[in-house]
Amino acid sequence: MMNYQEGLMLFEAILPIALGISLVGFAFIGILEFWHEFSVAFKGGLQ
């Protein structure tokens, strides 16, 4: 059985990692969306 302090330390260790991963994920999705829109607009402009 973990005591409260150990559980809190574990939570504090995991939270920034989870936050960082989710932020990177959102940034990556945003870049992909932007790139997709840009390429579609660019191809549409060339034709």
Backbone as a printed PyTorch tensor [residue, N CA C, xyz], in Angstrom:
tensor([[[  0.8450,  -1.2090,   0.0000],
         [  0.0000,   0.0000,   0.0000],
         [  0.8800,   1.2590,   0.0000]],

        [[  0.6560,   2.0920,  -0.9820],
         [  1.4070,   3.3510,  -1.0370],
         [  0.8070,   4.3510,  -0.0580]],

        [[  1.6760,   5.1450,   0.5440],
         [  1.1420,   6.2220,   1.3740],
         [  0.8270,   7.4270,   0.5000]],

        [[  0.1970,   8.4220,   1.0910],
         [ -0.2910,   9.5690,   0.3390],
         [  0.8460,  10.3300,  -0.3360]],

        [[  1.9650,  10.4770,   0.3730],
         [  3.1010,  11.2390,  -0.1530],
         [  3.6630,  10.5860,  -1.4190]],

        [[  3.8120,   9.2750,  -1.4040],
         [  4.3320,   8.5600,  -2.5700],
         [  3.3820,   8.6800,  -3.7590]],

        [[  2.0870,   8.5870,  -3.4980],
         [  1.0980,   8.7270,  -4.5570],
         [  1.1540,  10.1080,  -5.1780]],

        [[  1.3430,  11.1290,  -4.3590],
         [  1.4300,  12.4930,  -4.8340],
         [  2.6860,  12.6920,  -5.6840]],

        [[  3.8010,  12.1240,  -5.2300],
         [  5.0530,  12.2220,  -5.9970],
         [  4.8920,  11.5680,  -7.3620]],

        [[  4.2530,  10.4070,  -7.3950],
         [  4.0190,   9.6840,  -8.6450],
         [  3.1540,  10.5320,  -9.5810]],

        [[  2.1020,  11.1320,  -9.0370],
         [  1.1930,  11.9760,  -9.8160],
         [  1.9360,  13.1920, -10.3670]],

        [[  2.7720,  13.8120,  -9.5270],
         [  3.5360,  14.9790,  -9.9580],
         [  4.5690,  14.6190, -11.0150]],

        [[  5.0500,  13.3780, -11.0100],
         [  6.0120,  12.9270, -12.0090],
         [  5.3190,  12.6470, -13.3450]],

        [[  4.1240,  12.0670, -13.2860],
         [  3.4100,  11.6630, -14.4970],
         [  2.7340,  12.8490, -15.1880]],

        [[  2.1890,  13.7740, -14.3880],
         [  1.4150,  14.8790, -14.9470],
         [  2.1740,  15.7210, -15.9800]],

        [[  3.3840,  16.2050, -15.6970],
         [  4.0990,  16.9930, -16.7180],
         [  4.4280,  16.1910, -17.9700]],

        [[  4.7210,  14.9030, -17.7910],
         [  5.0210,  14.0370, -18.9320],
         [  3.7780,  13.8980, -19.8240]],

        [[  2.6350,  13.6360, -19.1880],
         [  1.3780,  13.4950, -19.9320],
         [  1.0130,  14.8030, -20.6270]],

        [[  1.2130,  15.9080, -19.9220],
         [  0.9180,  17.2270, -20.4780],
         [  1.8160,  17.5110, -21.6800]],

        [[  3.0950,  17.1910, -21.5390],
         [  4.0530,  17.4050, -22.6220],
         [  3.7080,  16.5790, -23.8510]],

        [[  3.3580,  15.3080, -23.6280],
         [  3.0040,  14.4300, -24.7440],
         [  1.7540,  14.9490, -25.4640]],

        [[  0.7460,  15.3680, -24.6910],
         [ -0.4920,  15.8500, -25.3020],
         [ -0.2560,  17.1590, -26.0600]],

        [[  0.5900,  18.0390, -25.5090],
         [  0.9020,  19.2970, -26.1980],
         [  1.6280,  19.0360, -27.5090]],

        [[  2.5860,  18.1240, -27.4880],
         [  3.3170,  17.7610, -28.7070],
         [  2.3500,  17.1530, -29.7280]],

        [[  1.4430,  16.3140, -29.2430],
         [  0.4500,  15.7000, -30.1180],
         [ -0.4430,  16.7370, -30.7830]],

        [[ -0.9340,  17.6870, -29.9930],
         [ -1.7810,  18.7480, -30.5390],
         [ -1.0130,  19.6180, -31.5310]],

        [[  0.2380,  19.9240, -31.2110],
         [  1.0680,  20.7330, -32.1020],
         [  1.2680,  20.0070, -33.4360]],

        [[  1.5410,  18.6950, -33.3550],
         [  1.7720,  17.8840, -34.5450],
         [  0.5200,  17.8390, -35.4220]],

        [[ -0.6460,  17.6350, -34.7830],
         [ -1.9190,  17.6090, -35.5120],
         [ -2.1790,  18.9630, -36.1670]],

        [[ -1.8990,  20.0440, -35.4180],
         [ -2.0860,  21.3860, -35.9500],
         [ -1.2210,  21.6450, -37.1660]],

        [[  0.0490,  21.2060, -37.0990],
         [  0.9770,  21.3810, -38.2240],
         [  0.5070,  20.5700, -39.4370]],

        [[  0.0580,  19.3370, -39.1900],
         [ -0.4390,  18.5100, -40.2910],
         [ -1.6610,  19.1420, -40.9490]],

        [[ -2.5880,  19.6560, -40.1330],
         [ -3.7860,  20.3130, -40.6650],
         [ -3.4030,  21.5370, -41.4890]],

        [[ -2.4970,  22.3600, -40.9310],
         [ -2.0540,  23.5650, -41.6170],
         [ -1.3830,  23.2000, -42.9410]],

        [[ -0.5020,  22.1940, -42.9200],
         [  0.2120,  21.7650, -44.1160],
         [ -0.7620,  21.2520, -45.1730]],

        [[ -1.7920,  20.4980, -44.7240],
         [ -2.8020,  19.9770, -45.6350],
         [ -3.5640,  21.1220, -46.3030]],

        [[ -4.0090,  22.0940, -45.5020],
         [ -4.7330,  23.2490, -46.0400],
         [ -3.8520,  24.0330, -47.0100]],

        [[ -2.5900,  24.2270, -46.6240],
         [ -1.6550,  24.9770, -47.4550],
         [ -1.4290,  24.2800, -48.7930]],

        [[ -1.2220,  22.9630, -48.7610],
         [ -0.9590,  22.2220, -49.9990],
         [ -2.1870,  22.2110, -50.9100]],

        [[ -3.3720,  22.0940, -50.3050],
         [ -4.6080,  22.1210, -51.0930],
         [ -4.7680,  23.4850, -51.7570]],

        [[ -4.5230,  24.5560, -51.0070],
         [ -4.6500,  25.9080, -51.5370],
         [ -3.6000,  26.1500, -52.6240]],

        [[ -2.3940,  25.6490, -52.3790],
         [ -1.3010,  25.8440, -53.3140],
         [ -1.5620,  25.1320, -54.6400]],

        [[ -2.0430,  23.8750, -54.5450],
         [ -2.3650,  23.1020, -55.7590],
         [ -3.5330,  23.7320, -56.5010]],

        [[ -4.5190,  24.2260, -55.7270],
         [ -5.6630,  24.8940, -56.3430],
         [ -5.2430,  26.1690, -57.0660]],

        [[ -4.2510,  26.8960, -56.5080],
         [ -3.7620,  28.1220, -57.1040],
         [ -2.9720,  27.8790, -58.3740]],

        [[ -2.3070,  26.7290, -58.4710],
         [ -1.4770,  26.4330, -59.6400],
         [ -2.3100,  26.0660, -60.8570]],

        [[ -3.4520,  25.4420, -60.6100],
         [ -4.2670,  24.9860, -61.7390],
         [ -5.0080,  26.1370, -62.4200]]])
